[in-house]
Amino acid sequence: MTLLPTGKRFAFSILDDTDDSTLENVEPLYAILRDHGFRTTKTAWPLDCPEGSRNFFAAETLQNKEYLRFVHELVDQGFELAFHGATLESSTRERTLEGLEFLRSEFGRYPRIFCNHGQNRENLYWGAQRFRTPALRALSRVLMREQGGSYEGDQEESRFFWGDVCRDVIQYVRNFTFERLNLLEVDPGMPYHIASSPYVKYWFSTTDAPDVDAFNRVLSRRRIDRLAAEGGVCIVSTHFGKGFVKDGRVNPHTASLLSHLADKAGWFVPVSEVLDSLLEAGRGRTLTRREILRLELRFVADRIRRRESSGI
Ligand SMILES: [Zn+2]
């Protein structure tokens, strides 16, 4: 089975993380995506966060009626809804399950995609645990001065545990992010399984573009043209709530890049559809230890390079 449908030369999707998203600051951008024929993936928080959130207070949840109506419209139009935890801050198992049940009752099915959020304690294999190679994990702990154990979604004895539920209902979890567009160059096995992280069925990588400036830089015309010429696969991780819309108007540079991209013969479908087709094309293997190490080292090298080039 070939990866792309007839007439499509490359695959492109977006995983829009809901941090800072409100109806006002993302709806105009989704109108552009829809009109250009893009069908992408959006995370949403199903439940409110009554304890408050210092960093993520600006976002709306699906408890807001207008926002829920907007997300329903997106799903009806073919956009995909993904899980980003139950709410803005850490959730115990009970609240995580309540959030998932809310999504199922509203949308008729569980989400198929999950990505970890911020410092939420129910995150799976997060922090230093993200590295499955013991030496890199230990090094990461030293560099991050992390004691370990603060992310507990995969730890059975924790009240934040929900790994068993993740394995049962979620098909794909986002792992490493990279600067380049064509992800198959850095992660040729994706989606992949890792034996030492059994609660995640399949992991996948994305292209990192956390806000509007990064998005416009990463998706330059030259890079879009190269992605199309290579017949690559690109899933961009971003936050549409971070600067893409000002005073009701979409950033003009973003609008022009999306229009340029739409003119190419790309396959513009939700993230899980891209990953399903990669599975059908024969991927989805359990990586060997050597393959895991190679991927982790690529991620580290990419991070160092980005840090140097951005002058941080
Ligand atoms: Zn987030």
Tab-separated table of C-alpha atoms and ligand atoms in Angstrom:
chain	number	residue	atom	x	y	z
A	1	MET	CA	0.000	0.000	0.000
A	2	THR	CA	1.360	3.378	-0.907
A	3	LEU	CA	1.302	6.215	1.537
A	4	LEU	CA	-0.361	8.964	-0.477
A	5	PRO	CA	-3.612	8.991	-2.448
A	6	THR	CA	-3.333	9.395	-6.216
A	7	GLY	CA	-2.440	12.928	-7.213
A	8	LYS	CA	-1.034	13.907	-3.814
A	9	ARG	CA	2.701	14.476	-3.607
A	10	PHE	CA	3.242	15.064	0.094
A	11	ALA	CA	1.355	14.964	3.420
A	12	PHE	CA	0.871	17.979	5.650
A	13	SER	CA	-1.047	18.419	8.891
A	14	ILE	CA	-1.066	20.571	12.014
A	15	LEU	CA	-1.391	19.638	15.689
A	16	ASP	CA	-2.753	22.801	17.287
A	17	ASP	CA	-2.136	22.743	21.023
A	18	THR	CA	-4.951	24.576	22.811
A	19	ASP	CA	-2.796	26.656	25.229
A	20	ASP	CA	-4.023	30.300	25.166
A	21	SER	CA	-6.778	29.482	22.633
A	22	THR	CA	-10.067	31.354	22.790
A	23	LEU	CA	-12.898	31.551	20.309
A	24	GLU	CA	-11.804	35.066	19.417
A	25	ASN	CA	-8.132	34.301	18.789
A	26	VAL	CA	-8.404	31.082	16.750
A	27	GLU	CA	-11.729	31.102	14.884
A	28	PRO	CA	-10.539	33.416	12.023
A	29	LEU	CA	-7.523	31.164	11.403
A	30	TYR	CA	-9.673	28.028	11.275
A	31	ALA	CA	-11.906	29.762	8.728
A	32	ILE	CA	-8.857	30.213	6.473
A	33	LEU	CA	-7.726	26.616	6.952
A	34	ARG	CA	-11.212	25.334	6.149
A	35	ASP	CA	-11.576	27.499	3.042
A	36	HIS	CA	-8.192	26.314	1.722
A	37	GLY	CA	-9.187	22.674	2.217
A	38	PHE	CA	-6.918	21.909	5.187
A	39	ARG	CA	-8.347	19.467	7.742
A	40	THR	CA	-6.059	19.522	10.746
A	41	THR	CA	-6.065	18.433	14.406
A	42	LYS	CA	-6.873	20.590	17.399
A	43	THR	CA	-6.465	19.730	21.068
A	44	ALA	CA	-9.091	20.945	23.529
A	45	TRP	CA	-9.558	20.785	27.274
A	46	PRO	CA	-12.906	19.230	28.139
A	47	LEU	CA	-13.118	20.419	31.765
A	48	ASP	CA	-12.663	23.651	33.686
A	49	CYS	CA	-9.859	24.092	36.185
A	50	PRO	CA	-11.514	25.370	39.378
A	51	GLU	CA	-8.200	25.558	41.240
A	52	GLY	CA	-6.941	28.156	38.719
A	53	SER	CA	-3.801	28.216	36.542
A	54	ARG	CA	-0.953	30.715	36.656
A	55	ASN	CA	0.355	30.011	33.146
A	56	PHE	CA	-2.665	28.797	31.201
A	57	PHE	CA	-5.561	30.881	32.566
A	58	ALA	CA	-6.124	32.580	29.186
A	59	ALA	CA	-7.468	29.461	27.454
A	60	GLU	CA	-11.078	28.464	27.083
A	61	THR	CA	-12.339	24.947	27.794
A	62	LEU	CA	-15.246	23.000	26.323
A	63	GLN	CA	-17.311	24.032	29.349
A	64	ASN	CA	-17.668	27.374	27.563
A	65	LYS	CA	-20.812	26.941	25.444
A	66	GLU	CA	-19.695	29.122	22.547
A	67	TYR	CA	-16.290	27.472	22.374
A	68	LEU	CA	-17.907	24.021	22.500
A	69	ARG	CA	-20.198	25.020	19.610
A	70	PHE	CA	-17.157	26.177	17.618
A	71	VAL	CA	-15.275	22.894	18.246
A	72	HIS	CA	-18.380	20.888	17.272
A	73	GLU	CA	-18.503	22.821	13.993
A	74	LEU	CA	-14.842	22.048	13.331
A	75	VAL	CA	-15.391	18.333	13.955
A	76	ASP	CA	-18.476	18.361	11.714
A	77	GLN	CA	-16.327	19.918	8.980
A	78	GLY	CA	-13.730	17.128	9.241
A	79	PHE	CA	-11.195	18.571	11.682
A	80	GLU	CA	-9.936	16.192	14.360
A	81	LEU	CA	-10.204	16.730	18.105
A	82	ALA	CA	-7.274	15.534	20.241
A	83	PHE	CA	-6.702	15.073	23.981
A	84	HIS	CA	-4.376	17.349	25.929
A	85	GLY	CA	-5.314	16.191	29.414
A	86	ALA	CA	-8.606	16.956	31.155
A	87	THR	CA	-7.776	20.578	31.887
A	88	LEU	CA	-5.124	23.297	32.224
A	89	GLU	CA	-3.387	21.829	35.271
A	90	SER	CA	-2.623	18.377	36.720
A	91	SER	CA	-5.505	15.916	36.910
A	92	THR	CA	-5.890	12.821	39.067
A	93	ARG	CA	-7.041	9.631	37.377
A	94	GLU	CA	-10.631	10.472	38.247
A	95	ARG	CA	-10.584	13.845	36.485
A	96	THR	CA	-8.684	12.472	33.462
A	97	LEU	CA	-11.317	9.764	32.999
A	98	GLU	CA	-14.105	12.289	33.492
A	99	GLY	CA	-12.549	14.449	30.761
A	100	LEU	CA	-12.315	11.538	28.342
A	101	GLU	CA	-15.923	10.513	29.044
A	102	PHE	CA	-17.044	14.098	28.429
A	103	LEU	CA	-15.387	13.994	25.000
A	104	ARG	CA	-16.958	10.650	24.192
A	105	SER	CA	-20.426	11.769	25.183
A	106	GLU	CA	-20.124	15.045	23.227
A	107	PHE	CA	-18.412	13.742	20.088
A	108	GLY	CA	-19.441	10.081	20.024
A	109	ARG	CA	-15.924	8.672	20.324
A	110	TYR	CA	-12.699	8.985	22.271
A	111	PRO	CA	-9.928	11.115	20.785
A	112	ARG	CA	-7.216	9.071	19.027
A	113	ILE	CA	-4.340	11.483	19.640
A	114	PHE	CA	-2.829	12.681	22.890
A	115	CYS	CA	-0.017	15.088	23.628
A	116	ASN	CA	1.449	15.875	27.030
A	117	HIS	CA	0.856	19.355	28.415
A	118	GLY	CA	3.255	21.657	30.283
A	119	GLN	CA	4.173	20.320	33.696
A	120	ASN	CA	1.008	18.326	34.277
A	121	ARG	CA	1.737	15.446	36.608
A	122	GLU	CA	-0.412	12.987	34.653
A	123	ASN	CA	1.900	13.376	31.630
A	124	LEU	CA	3.161	10.055	30.269
A	125	TYR	CA	6.892	9.307	29.993
A	126	TRP	CA	7.667	13.013	30.322
A	127	GLY	CA	10.601	15.029	31.677
A	128	ALA	CA	13.721	12.862	31.870
A	129	GLN	CA	11.516	9.785	31.351
A	130	ARG	CA	11.100	10.906	27.758
A	131	PHE	CA	14.518	9.392	27.132
A	132	ARG	CA	14.219	5.609	27.119
A	133	THR	CA	17.972	5.125	26.924
A	134	PRO	CA	19.142	4.968	30.585
A	135	ALA	CA	22.360	6.972	30.075
A	136	LEU	CA	20.522	9.831	28.332
A	137	ARG	CA	17.805	9.770	30.978
A	138	ALA	CA	20.382	10.103	33.750
A	139	LEU	CA	22.146	12.927	31.915
A	140	SER	CA	18.856	14.700	31.311
A	141	ARG	CA	18.035	14.454	35.019
A	142	VAL	CA	21.303	16.128	35.901
A	143	LEU	CA	20.907	18.866	33.283
A	144	MET	CA	17.287	19.574	34.208
A	145	ARG	CA	18.059	19.166	37.923
A	146	GLU	CA	15.026	16.970	38.004
A	147	GLN	CA	14.626	14.500	40.817
A	148	GLY	CA	12.385	12.295	38.693
A	149	GLY	CA	8.948	11.025	39.589
A	150	SER	CA	7.089	14.282	39.041
A	151	TYR	CA	5.347	12.935	35.910
A	152	GLU	CA	3.297	9.971	36.943
A	153	GLY	CA	0.729	9.159	34.269
A	154	ASP	CA	2.544	5.869	33.607
A	155	GLN	CA	3.114	4.946	37.265
A	156	GLU	CA	0.527	2.507	38.525
A	157	GLU	CA	0.780	3.395	42.195
A	158	SER	CA	0.198	7.121	41.559
A	159	ARG	CA	-3.150	8.918	41.854
A	160	PHE	CA	-2.255	10.529	38.491
A	161	PHE	CA	-2.001	7.154	36.733
A	162	TRP	CA	-4.048	6.689	33.555
A	163	GLY	CA	-1.584	4.772	31.353
A	164	ASP	CA	-3.894	1.744	31.097
A	165	VAL	CA	-6.713	3.948	29.792
A	166	CYS	CA	-4.351	5.688	27.373
A	167	ARG	CA	-3.266	2.333	25.972
A	168	ASP	CA	-6.909	1.295	25.536
A	169	VAL	CA	-8.336	4.418	23.883
A	170	ILE	CA	-5.489	6.523	22.457
A	171	GLN	CA	-3.753	5.350	19.304
A	172	TYR	CA	-0.977	7.936	18.921
A	173	VAL	CA	1.012	10.071	21.372
A	174	ARG	CA	3.330	12.872	20.341
A	175	ASN	CA	6.939	12.472	21.375
A	176	PHE	CA	9.925	14.392	19.993
A	177	THR	CA	9.764	17.635	18.011
A	178	PHE	CA	12.218	18.805	15.382
A	179	GLU	CA	12.970	21.914	13.405
A	180	ARG	CA	12.699	20.383	9.930
A	181	LEU	CA	9.514	19.926	7.921
A	182	ASN	CA	10.015	16.460	6.444
A	183	LEU	CA	9.805	14.294	9.555
A	184	LEU	CA	10.664	11.051	7.782
A	185	GLU	CA	14.242	12.370	7.449
A	186	VAL	CA	14.681	12.376	11.231
A	187	ASP	CA	12.137	9.770	12.285
A	188	PRO	CA	11.895	7.237	9.450
A	189	GLY	CA	10.047	4.675	11.617
A	190	MET	CA	7.132	6.831	12.743
A	191	PRO	CA	4.672	5.958	14.088
A	192	TYR	CA	6.670	3.580	16.253
A	193	HIS	CA	6.332	1.562	19.436
A	194	ILE	CA	8.823	1.400	22.304
A	195	ALA	CA	8.780	-1.737	24.439
A	196	SER	CA	9.798	0.140	27.604
A	197	SER	CA	6.832	2.549	27.304
A	198	PRO	CA	4.011	0.013	27.067
A	199	TYR	CA	1.163	2.422	27.824
A	200	VAL	CA	1.712	4.213	24.519
A	201	LYS	CA	0.645	2.257	21.468
A	202	TYR	CA	2.464	4.432	18.964
A	203	TRP	CA	4.641	7.518	19.233
A	204	PHE	CA	5.128	10.126	16.537
A	205	SER	CA	7.290	13.196	15.929
A	206	THR	CA	6.281	16.697	14.893
A	207	THR	CA	7.844	19.880	13.542
A	208	ASP	CA	8.172	22.455	16.302
A	209	ALA	CA	6.658	25.916	15.753
A	210	PRO	CA	5.307	27.080	19.119
A	211	ASP	CA	3.961	30.494	18.073
A	212	VAL	CA	3.221	32.664	15.044
A	213	ASP	CA	6.801	33.866	14.530
A	214	ALA	CA	8.194	30.333	14.665
A	215	PHE	CA	5.425	29.096	12.351
A	216	ASN	CA	6.188	31.766	9.746
A	217	ARG	CA	9.908	31.034	9.955
A	218	VAL	CA	9.628	27.235	9.842
A	219	LEU	CA	7.075	27.233	7.009
A	220	SER	CA	8.933	29.522	4.623
A	221	ARG	CA	8.036	29.261	0.921
A	222	ARG	CA	11.405	27.736	0.163
A	223	ARG	CA	10.939	25.028	2.774
A	224	ILE	CA	7.366	24.320	1.662
A	225	ASP	CA	8.601	23.918	-1.914
A	226	ARG	CA	11.292	21.507	-0.759
A	227	LEU	CA	8.820	19.451	1.291
A	228	ALA	CA	6.605	19.137	-1.788
A	229	ALA	CA	9.538	18.238	-4.039
A	230	GLU	CA	10.739	15.560	-1.608
A	231	GLY	CA	7.274	14.039	-1.191
A	232	GLY	CA	7.706	14.333	2.563
A	233	VAL	CA	5.448	14.028	5.602
A	234	CYS	CA	5.010	17.058	7.860
A	235	ILE	CA	2.985	17.524	11.053
A	236	VAL	CA	3.507	20.949	12.605
A	237	SER	CA	3.037	21.382	16.359
A	238	THR	CA	1.918	24.889	17.181
A	239	HIS	CA	-0.339	27.040	19.374
A	240	PHE	CA	-2.798	28.986	17.243
A	241	GLY	CA	-3.670	30.918	20.403
A	242	LYS	CA	-0.194	32.497	20.372
A	243	GLY	CA	-0.257	35.547	18.133
A	244	PHE	CA	-1.815	34.227	14.916
A	245	VAL	CA	-4.866	36.497	15.172
A	246	LYS	CA	-4.812	40.136	16.250
A	247	ASP	CA	-7.946	42.293	16.396
A	248	GLY	CA	-9.860	39.639	14.494
A	249	ARG	CA	-7.319	39.532	11.666
A	250	VAL	CA	-5.067	36.598	10.803
A	251	ASN	CA	-1.348	37.413	10.586
A	252	PRO	CA	-0.947	38.353	6.884
A	253	HIS	CA	2.316	36.459	6.468
A	254	THR	CA	0.747	33.259	7.877
A	255	ALA	CA	-2.260	33.731	5.579
A	256	SER	CA	0.001	34.050	2.538
A	257	LEU	CA	2.087	30.992	3.491
A	258	LEU	CA	-1.057	28.886	3.950
A	259	SER	CA	-2.302	30.014	0.572
A	260	HIS	CA	1.051	29.078	-1.028
A	261	LEU	CA	0.909	25.670	0.671
A	262	ALA	CA	-2.703	25.084	-0.405
A	263	ASP	CA	-1.693	25.560	-4.048
A	264	LYS	CA	0.660	22.568	-3.865
A	265	ALA	CA	-0.594	19.050	-4.462
A	266	GLY	CA	-0.558	18.151	-0.784
A	267	TRP	CA	-2.640	15.705	1.210
A	268	PHE	CA	-4.103	17.940	3.921
A	269	VAL	CA	-5.781	15.589	6.404
A	270	PRO	CA	-5.897	15.285	10.217
A	271	VAL	CA	-2.877	13.929	12.068
A	272	SER	CA	-4.332	10.492	12.819
A	273	GLU	CA	-5.180	9.996	9.154
A	274	VAL	CA	-1.581	10.716	8.143
A	275	LEU	CA	-0.343	8.301	10.825
A	276	ASP	CA	-2.884	5.614	9.853
A	277	SER	CA	-1.586	5.718	6.301
A	278	LEU	CA	2.021	5.420	7.522
A	279	LEU	CA	0.971	2.324	9.484
A	280	GLU	CA	-0.731	0.877	6.428
A	281	ALA	CA	2.441	1.525	4.455
A	282	GLY	CA	4.281	-0.832	6.811
A	283	ARG	CA	5.539	1.338	9.668
A	284	GLY	CA	4.619	0.870	13.342
A	285	ARG	CA	7.495	-1.404	14.343
A	286	THR	CA	8.891	-1.693	17.854
A	287	LEU	CA	12.189	0.192	17.669
A	288	THR	CA	15.417	-1.494	18.655
A	289	ARG	CA	17.515	0.065	21.431
A	290	ARG	CA	19.923	1.356	18.825
A	291	GLU	CA	17.123	2.998	16.837
A	292	ILE	CA	15.754	4.619	20.003
A	293	LEU	CA	19.192	5.980	20.889
A	294	ARG	CA	19.650	7.348	17.361
A	295	LEU	CA	16.302	9.155	17.506
A	296	GLU	CA	17.003	10.558	20.977
A	297	LEU	CA	20.430	11.825	19.905
A	298	ARG	CA	18.896	13.480	16.839
A	299	PHE	CA	16.411	15.226	19.114
A	300	VAL	CA	19.176	16.434	21.441
A	301	ALA	CA	21.301	17.640	18.511
A	302	ASP	CA	18.309	19.433	17.016
A	303	ARG	CA	17.599	21.167	20.337
A	304	ILE	CA	21.215	22.298	20.708
A	305	ARG	CA	21.303	23.594	17.133
A	306	ARG	CA	18.057	25.514	17.603
A	307	ARG	CA	19.247	27.017	20.839
A	308	GLU	CA	22.454	28.199	19.202
A	309	SER	CA	20.749	29.666	16.158
A	310	SER	CA	18.141	31.509	18.234
A	311	GLY	CA	20.888	32.933	20.455
A	312	ILE	CA	19.292	31.687	23.688
B	1	ZN	ZN	-0.194	22.535	26.205
